[in-house]
XYZ file of C-alpha atoms in Angstrom:
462
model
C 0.000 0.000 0.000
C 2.578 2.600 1.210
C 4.381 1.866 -2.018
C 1.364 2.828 -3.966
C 1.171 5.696 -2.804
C 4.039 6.825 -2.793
C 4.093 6.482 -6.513
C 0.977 8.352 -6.755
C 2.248 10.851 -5.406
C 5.359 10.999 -7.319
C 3.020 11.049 -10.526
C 1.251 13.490 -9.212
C 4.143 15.664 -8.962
C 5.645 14.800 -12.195
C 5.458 17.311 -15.209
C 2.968 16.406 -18.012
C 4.260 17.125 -21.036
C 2.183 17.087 -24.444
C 4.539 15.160 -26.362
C 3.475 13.800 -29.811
C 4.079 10.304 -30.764
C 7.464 9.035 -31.998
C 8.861 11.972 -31.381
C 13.091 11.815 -31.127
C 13.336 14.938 -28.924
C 10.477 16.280 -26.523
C 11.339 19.882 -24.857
C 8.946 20.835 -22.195
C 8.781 23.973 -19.838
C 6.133 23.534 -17.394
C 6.354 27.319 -17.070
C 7.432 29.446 -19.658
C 8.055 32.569 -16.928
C 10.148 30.420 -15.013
C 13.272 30.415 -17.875
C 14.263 33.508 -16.430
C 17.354 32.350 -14.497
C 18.203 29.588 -17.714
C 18.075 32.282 -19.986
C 20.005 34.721 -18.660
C 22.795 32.060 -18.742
C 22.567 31.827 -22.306
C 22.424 35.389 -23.134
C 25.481 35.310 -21.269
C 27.186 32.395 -22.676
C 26.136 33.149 -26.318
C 28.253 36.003 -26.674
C 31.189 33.312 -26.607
C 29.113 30.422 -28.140
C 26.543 31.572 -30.892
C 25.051 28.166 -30.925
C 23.706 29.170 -27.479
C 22.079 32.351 -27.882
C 18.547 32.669 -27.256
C 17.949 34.013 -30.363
C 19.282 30.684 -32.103
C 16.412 28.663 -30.646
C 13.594 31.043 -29.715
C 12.295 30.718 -33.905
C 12.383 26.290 -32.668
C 9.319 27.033 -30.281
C 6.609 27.328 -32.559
C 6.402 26.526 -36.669
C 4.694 30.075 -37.709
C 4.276 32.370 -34.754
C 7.332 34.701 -33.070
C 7.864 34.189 -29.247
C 10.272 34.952 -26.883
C 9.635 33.444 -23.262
C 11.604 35.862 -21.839
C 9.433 38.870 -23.061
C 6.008 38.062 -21.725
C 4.380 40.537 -24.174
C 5.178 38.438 -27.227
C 3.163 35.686 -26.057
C 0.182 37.868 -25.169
C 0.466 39.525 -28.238
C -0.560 36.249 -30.093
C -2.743 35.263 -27.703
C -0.625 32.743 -25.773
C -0.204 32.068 -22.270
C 2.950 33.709 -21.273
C 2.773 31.791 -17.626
C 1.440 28.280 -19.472
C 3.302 24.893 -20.288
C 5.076 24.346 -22.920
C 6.092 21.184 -25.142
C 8.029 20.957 -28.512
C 8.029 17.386 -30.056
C 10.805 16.729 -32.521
C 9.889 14.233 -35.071
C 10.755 13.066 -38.906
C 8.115 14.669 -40.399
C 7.886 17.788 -38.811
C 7.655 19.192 -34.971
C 4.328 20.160 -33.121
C 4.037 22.613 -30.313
C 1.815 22.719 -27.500
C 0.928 25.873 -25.775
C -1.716 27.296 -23.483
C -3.894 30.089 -24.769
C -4.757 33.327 -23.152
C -7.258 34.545 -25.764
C -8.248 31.973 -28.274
C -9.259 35.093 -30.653
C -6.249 36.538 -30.643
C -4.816 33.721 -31.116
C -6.387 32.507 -34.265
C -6.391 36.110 -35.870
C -2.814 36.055 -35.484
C -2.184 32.673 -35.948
C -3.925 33.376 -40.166
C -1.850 36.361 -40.453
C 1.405 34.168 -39.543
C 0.667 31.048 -41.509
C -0.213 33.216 -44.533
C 2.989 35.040 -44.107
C 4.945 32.154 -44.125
C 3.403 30.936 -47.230
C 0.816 28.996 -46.151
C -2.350 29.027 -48.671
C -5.486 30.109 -48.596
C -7.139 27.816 -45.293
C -10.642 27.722 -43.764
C -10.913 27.017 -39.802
C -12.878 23.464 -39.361
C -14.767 22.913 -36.045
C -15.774 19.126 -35.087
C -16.366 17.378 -31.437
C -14.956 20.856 -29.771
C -11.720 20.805 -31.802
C -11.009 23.995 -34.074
C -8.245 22.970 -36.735
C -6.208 24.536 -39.679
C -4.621 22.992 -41.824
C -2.782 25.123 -44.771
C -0.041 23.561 -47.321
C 2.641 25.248 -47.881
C 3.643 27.134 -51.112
C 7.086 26.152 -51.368
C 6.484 22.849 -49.736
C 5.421 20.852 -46.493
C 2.265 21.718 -44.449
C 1.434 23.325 -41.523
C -1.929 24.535 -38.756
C -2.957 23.826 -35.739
C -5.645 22.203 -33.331
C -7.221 23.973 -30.969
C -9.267 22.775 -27.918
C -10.641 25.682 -24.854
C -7.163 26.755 -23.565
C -5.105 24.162 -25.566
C -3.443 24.368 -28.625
C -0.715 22.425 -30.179
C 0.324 23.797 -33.782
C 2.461 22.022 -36.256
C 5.162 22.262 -39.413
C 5.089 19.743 -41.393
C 7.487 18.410 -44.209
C 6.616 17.247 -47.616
C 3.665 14.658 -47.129
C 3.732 15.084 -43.372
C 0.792 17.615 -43.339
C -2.077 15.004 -42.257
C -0.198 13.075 -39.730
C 1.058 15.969 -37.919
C -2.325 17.018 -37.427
C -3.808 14.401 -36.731
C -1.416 13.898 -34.348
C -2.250 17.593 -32.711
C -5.981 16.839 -32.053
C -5.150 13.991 -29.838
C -3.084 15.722 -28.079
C -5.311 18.614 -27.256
C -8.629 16.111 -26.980
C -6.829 14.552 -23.809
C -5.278 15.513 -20.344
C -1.530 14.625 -21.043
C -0.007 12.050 -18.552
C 2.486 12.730 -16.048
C 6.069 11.642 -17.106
C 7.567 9.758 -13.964
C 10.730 10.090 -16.018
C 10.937 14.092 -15.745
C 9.898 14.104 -11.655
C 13.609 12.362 -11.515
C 15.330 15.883 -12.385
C 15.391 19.083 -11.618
C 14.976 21.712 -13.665
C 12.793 24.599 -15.822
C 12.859 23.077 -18.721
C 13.345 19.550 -19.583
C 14.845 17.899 -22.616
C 14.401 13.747 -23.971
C 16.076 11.976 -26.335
C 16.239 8.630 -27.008
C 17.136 6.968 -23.170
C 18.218 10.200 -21.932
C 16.314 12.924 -19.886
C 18.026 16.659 -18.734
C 17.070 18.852 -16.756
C 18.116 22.279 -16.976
C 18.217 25.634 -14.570
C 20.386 28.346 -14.749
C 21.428 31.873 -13.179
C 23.561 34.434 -15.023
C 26.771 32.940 -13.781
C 26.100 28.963 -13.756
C 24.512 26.505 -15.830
C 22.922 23.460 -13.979
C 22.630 19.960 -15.554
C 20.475 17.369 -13.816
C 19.803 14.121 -15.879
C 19.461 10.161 -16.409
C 20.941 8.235 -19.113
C 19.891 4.560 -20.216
C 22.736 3.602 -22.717
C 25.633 5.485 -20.876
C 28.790 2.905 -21.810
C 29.739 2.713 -18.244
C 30.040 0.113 -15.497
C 27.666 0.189 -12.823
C 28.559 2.601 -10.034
C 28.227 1.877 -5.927
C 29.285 4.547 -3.014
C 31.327 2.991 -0.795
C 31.400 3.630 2.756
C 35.066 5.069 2.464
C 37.836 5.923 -0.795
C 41.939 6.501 -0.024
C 41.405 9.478 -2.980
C 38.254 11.635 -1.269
C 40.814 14.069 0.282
C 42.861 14.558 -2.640
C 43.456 17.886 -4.341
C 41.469 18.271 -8.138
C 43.854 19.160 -10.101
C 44.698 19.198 -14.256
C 42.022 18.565 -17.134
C 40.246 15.657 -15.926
C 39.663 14.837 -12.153
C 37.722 12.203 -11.201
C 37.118 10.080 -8.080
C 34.981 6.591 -8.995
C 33.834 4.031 -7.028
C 32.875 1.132 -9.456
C 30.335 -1.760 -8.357
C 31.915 -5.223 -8.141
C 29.564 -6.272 -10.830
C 31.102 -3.315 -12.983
C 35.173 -4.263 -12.324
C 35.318 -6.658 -15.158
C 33.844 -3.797 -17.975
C 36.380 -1.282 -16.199
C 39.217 -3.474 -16.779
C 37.964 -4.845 -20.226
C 38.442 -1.320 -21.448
C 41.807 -1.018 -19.955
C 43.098 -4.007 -21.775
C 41.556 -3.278 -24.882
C 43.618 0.075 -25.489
C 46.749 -1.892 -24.078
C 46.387 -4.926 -26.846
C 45.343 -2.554 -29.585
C 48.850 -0.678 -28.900
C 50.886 -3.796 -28.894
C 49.466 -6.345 -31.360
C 52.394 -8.444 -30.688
C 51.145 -9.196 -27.360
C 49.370 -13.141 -26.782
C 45.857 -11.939 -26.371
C 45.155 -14.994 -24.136
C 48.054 -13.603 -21.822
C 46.755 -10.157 -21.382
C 43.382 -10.898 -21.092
C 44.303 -13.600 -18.378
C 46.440 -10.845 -16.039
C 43.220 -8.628 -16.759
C 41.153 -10.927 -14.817
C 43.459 -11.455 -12.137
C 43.500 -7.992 -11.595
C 40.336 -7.492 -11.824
C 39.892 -10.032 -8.962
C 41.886 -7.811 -6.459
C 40.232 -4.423 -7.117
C 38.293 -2.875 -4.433
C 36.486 -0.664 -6.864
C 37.881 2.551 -5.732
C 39.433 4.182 -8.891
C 40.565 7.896 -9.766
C 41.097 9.339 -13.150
C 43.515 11.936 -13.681
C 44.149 13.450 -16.798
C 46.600 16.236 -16.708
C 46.747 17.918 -20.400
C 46.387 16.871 -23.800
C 49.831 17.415 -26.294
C 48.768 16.000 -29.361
C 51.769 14.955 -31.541
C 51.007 13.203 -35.090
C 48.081 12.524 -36.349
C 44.925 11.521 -34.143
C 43.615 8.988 -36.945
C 46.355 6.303 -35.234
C 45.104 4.844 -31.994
C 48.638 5.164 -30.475
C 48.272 8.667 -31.046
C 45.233 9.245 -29.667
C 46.175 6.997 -26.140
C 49.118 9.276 -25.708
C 47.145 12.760 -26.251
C 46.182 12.632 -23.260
C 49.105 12.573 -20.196
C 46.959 10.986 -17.719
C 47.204 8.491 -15.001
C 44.693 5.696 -13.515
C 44.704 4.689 -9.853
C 42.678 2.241 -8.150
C 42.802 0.652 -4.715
C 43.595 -2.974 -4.374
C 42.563 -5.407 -1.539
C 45.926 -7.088 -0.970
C 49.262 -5.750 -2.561
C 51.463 -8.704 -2.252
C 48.166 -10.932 -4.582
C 48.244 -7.804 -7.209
C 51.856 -8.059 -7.623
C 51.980 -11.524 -8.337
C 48.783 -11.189 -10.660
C 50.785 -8.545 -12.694
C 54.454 -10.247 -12.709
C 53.548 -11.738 -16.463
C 53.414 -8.500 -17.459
C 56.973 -8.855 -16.998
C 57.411 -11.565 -20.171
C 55.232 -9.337 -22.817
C 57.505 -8.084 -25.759
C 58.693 -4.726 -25.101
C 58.148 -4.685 -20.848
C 60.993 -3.672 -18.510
C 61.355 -4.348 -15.279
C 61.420 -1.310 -12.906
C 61.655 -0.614 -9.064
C 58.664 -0.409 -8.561
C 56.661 -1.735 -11.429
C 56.523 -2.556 -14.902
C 57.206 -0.256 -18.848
C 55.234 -1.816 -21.196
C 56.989 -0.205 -24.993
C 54.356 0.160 -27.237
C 53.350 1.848 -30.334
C 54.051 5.722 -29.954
C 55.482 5.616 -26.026
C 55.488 3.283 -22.756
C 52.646 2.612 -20.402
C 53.743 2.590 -17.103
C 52.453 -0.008 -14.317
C 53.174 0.443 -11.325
C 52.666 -0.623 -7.601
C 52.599 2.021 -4.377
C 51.105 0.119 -1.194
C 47.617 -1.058 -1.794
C 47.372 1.102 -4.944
C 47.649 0.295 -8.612
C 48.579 3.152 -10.996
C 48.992 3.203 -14.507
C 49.974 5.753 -16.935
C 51.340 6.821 -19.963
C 53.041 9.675 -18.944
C 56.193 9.522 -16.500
C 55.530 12.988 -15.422
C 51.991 12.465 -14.585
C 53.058 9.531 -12.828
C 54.665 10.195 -10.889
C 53.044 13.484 -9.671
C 50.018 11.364 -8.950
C 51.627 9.165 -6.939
C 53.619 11.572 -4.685
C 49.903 12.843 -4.027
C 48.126 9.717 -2.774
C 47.170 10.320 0.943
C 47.638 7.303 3.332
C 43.978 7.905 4.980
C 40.535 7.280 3.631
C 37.734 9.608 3.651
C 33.923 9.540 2.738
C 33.233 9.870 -0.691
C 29.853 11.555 -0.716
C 28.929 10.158 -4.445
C 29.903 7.105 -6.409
C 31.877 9.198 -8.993
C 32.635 12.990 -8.665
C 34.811 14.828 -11.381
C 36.185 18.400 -11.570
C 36.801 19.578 -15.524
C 39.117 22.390 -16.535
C 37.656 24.386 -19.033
C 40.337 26.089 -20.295
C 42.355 23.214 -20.671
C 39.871 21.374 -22.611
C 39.610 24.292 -24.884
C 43.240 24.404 -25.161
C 42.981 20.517 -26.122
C 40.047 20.274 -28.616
C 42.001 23.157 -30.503
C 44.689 20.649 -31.174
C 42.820 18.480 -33.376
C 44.089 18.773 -36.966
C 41.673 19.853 -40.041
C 43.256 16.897 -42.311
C 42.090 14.819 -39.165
C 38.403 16.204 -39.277
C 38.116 15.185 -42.875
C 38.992 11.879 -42.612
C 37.079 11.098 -39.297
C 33.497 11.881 -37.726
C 34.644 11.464 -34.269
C 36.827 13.863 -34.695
C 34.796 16.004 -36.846
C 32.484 15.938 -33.969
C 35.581 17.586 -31.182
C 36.213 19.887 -33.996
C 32.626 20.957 -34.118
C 32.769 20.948 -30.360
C 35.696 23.199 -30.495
C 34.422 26.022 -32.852
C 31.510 26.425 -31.328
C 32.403 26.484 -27.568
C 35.674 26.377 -27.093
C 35.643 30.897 -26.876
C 32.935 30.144 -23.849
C 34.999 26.953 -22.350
C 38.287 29.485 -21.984
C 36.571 32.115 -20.565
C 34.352 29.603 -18.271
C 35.641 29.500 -14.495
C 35.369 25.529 -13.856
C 33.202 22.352 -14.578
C 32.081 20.179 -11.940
C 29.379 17.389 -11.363
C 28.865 13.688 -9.978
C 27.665 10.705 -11.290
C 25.706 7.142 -9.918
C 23.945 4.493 -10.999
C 20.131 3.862 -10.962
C 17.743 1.096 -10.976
C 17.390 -0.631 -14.379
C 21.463 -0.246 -15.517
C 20.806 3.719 -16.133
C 23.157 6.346 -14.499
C 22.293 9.624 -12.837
C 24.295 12.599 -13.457
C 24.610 16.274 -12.623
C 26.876 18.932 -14.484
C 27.661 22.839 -12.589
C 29.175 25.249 -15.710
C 30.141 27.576 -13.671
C 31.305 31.208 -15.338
C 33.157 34.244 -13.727
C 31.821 36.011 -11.081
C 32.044 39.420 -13.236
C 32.318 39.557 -17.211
């Protein structure tokens, strides 16, 4: 019973967006006067980032009329609810927009004056079963109207052919109360944002961007907090800090993608051999983990795997149950082609550097950069401390502008991946160098998906 309820009451609480179906990506702002804190970060970070201006999107939130949610007036104007929901479905064929009406005169007056503007022909309003609808093709293509219903409307553009779907589509959605989304009551945030397995949350002041979201497909091992981690205390420092504690059911996928980047850099390697030290390993882990990457110094071109390993000058550390065991599970690393013996570990010579494995109490680092090393392991404290999430990180803007810049235009030709940090690059890396720091924290949730919050956090004064 007390289960029950207390979904109830979760549903109850839950936003209700009127998403169409099929739609690939649903926005929906319960409140459209409550974007004032969201949107005053992106005024501010679109003078850096264009992509993020206001003005980019504001022309996304309805197919034919002009609204901004940040000037009340514009709504009213049309005859829209400037303190209503929200909801902009995504889809193939077109997008559909659900709003709340103020005036349902106004709204249709202006709404004839739009359509015909944009080169809609010549239409005639059709009432049936308390539904109003318009539906006008387009001169130059595609389709596009509306469906009206007392204070609901949800208006559509269509492409080529997509005309009657689309609004057929927007009468059901204004003949029916829409149904809470248990999904979006997970989040925080004034607006929300789905795509495929993924929901976001998103709030905002003039100074700090806040991220709140769940992820279903997330290639990541399963996360657990643990009730203590020998790397809480430690300073973030560099690009990349990151504190993990991985589930025991997780270990073998965090390993697995360990040894995959060490056999694709030395081919030469016996695959059984590797994997078999992988598991042995993997058997000794606590699941305590930190990520540190320092900088990125790309040398060569990123299209060779070696090339992109090294990039990066980083360092992995993760907490092992009993040192003397994890030293004997690693000594065949000692036979591999290319591996030297050191003091206090193993070099591993592979294709464009060494990686460096190494042994420092109850802690197993490995990097591919002797500075970085070494640096990290000077820094790992001998007590343990409570680790308040199952995987925090601390991002350096500046140096991950500073590293996306590095990526080579005869690189971006030849690969989408890196097309895609190129892209990345253009477009924010002005606002990532001027940013002040990126923080968040990560777990997992019921059903394999992970939880995750992101703070962008800009200067104080501009």
């Amino acid at each position: 019973m007390v289960p029950s309820l207390v979904l109830a009451a979760a549903l109850a609480a839950a936003p209700a967006p009127r998403a169409a179906a099929s739609a690939q990506t649903v926005v929906h702002v319960p409140k459209l006067d409550a974007l004032a804190g969201l949107t005053a970060f992106l005024e501010r970070a679109g003078a850096h980032a264009p992509l993020l201006r206001p003005t980019a999107w504001r022309a996304e939130l309805h197919p034919f009329l002009t609204i901004d949610p940040t000037k009340p007036e514009t709504l009213s104007a049309v005859g829209l609810d400037p303190t209503g929901p929200a909801t902009v479905s995504l889809r193939a064929d077109g997008r559909v927009s659900c709003m709340r009406v103020a005036d349902a005169q106004v709204f249709q007056a202006q709404a004839a004056e739009a359509i015909s503007a944009a080169g809609g022909e010549a239409f005639k309003p059709a009432t049936s079963k308390g539904v109003t609808t318009v539906s006008s093709e387009r001169s130059a293509g595609g389709a596009m109207g509306y469906a009206l219903k007392g204070k609901e409307v949800c208006a559509y553009g269509a492409t080529e052919g997509g005309g009657p779907a689309l609004l057929k589509e927007a009468v059901k959605l204004v003949g029916k109360t829409p149904a809470p989304d248990a999904r979006l009551s997970k989040v925080a945030g004034v607006a929300f944002i789905t795509t495929g397995g993924t929901v976001v949350g998103l709030d905002g002041t003039a100074s700090a961007l806040k991220a709140d979201g769940t992820a279903t497909k997330l290639p990541l091992p399963p996360f657990q907090t643990q009730a203590a981690s020998p790397y809480a205390s430690m300073k973030p420092e560099g690009l990349l800090f990151s504190r993990v504690a991985v589930a025991p059911a997780g270990l073998p996928q965090a390993v697995a993608s360990l040894r995959a980047n060490i056999q694709a850099l030395c081919p030469a390697c016996p695959k059984e051999q590797v994997r078999t030290t992988a598991d042995a390993v993997t058997k000794q882990l606590t699941g305590n983990m930190l990520v540190n990457m320092s900088n990125v110094q790309v040398r060569g071109s990123l299209k060779a795997p070696e090339a992109r390993f090294f990039a990066v000058k980083q360092a992995l550390v993760a907490e092992v149950k009993d040192a003397a065991a994890m030293k004997q599970a690693l000594a065949p690393l000692g036979t591999l082609p290319g591996a030297k013996v050191l003091e206090d570990g193993w070099a591993l010579t592979v294709k464009g550097g060494s990686v460096l494995v190494k042994l420092k109490g109850k802690h197993l680092v490995v990097g591919n950069d002797e500075a970085v090393t070494r640096t990290t392991m000077a820094a790992l404290p001998e007590a343990q401390a409570k680790l308040e999430r199952a995987v925090d990180f601390t991002l350096d803007p500046k140096l991950l502008a500073r590293g996306l810049s590095q990526v080579s235009l005869t690189d971006v030709l030849s690969d989408e991946q890196l097309a895609a940090m190129f892209a990345v690059s253009s477009e924010l890396g002005p606002l990532l160098s001027r940013s002040e720091r990126i923080t968040g924290w990560m777990e997992s949730v019921p059903g394999g998906a992970h939880r995750f919050f992101l703070d962008w956090t800009l200067p104080a004064s501009r």
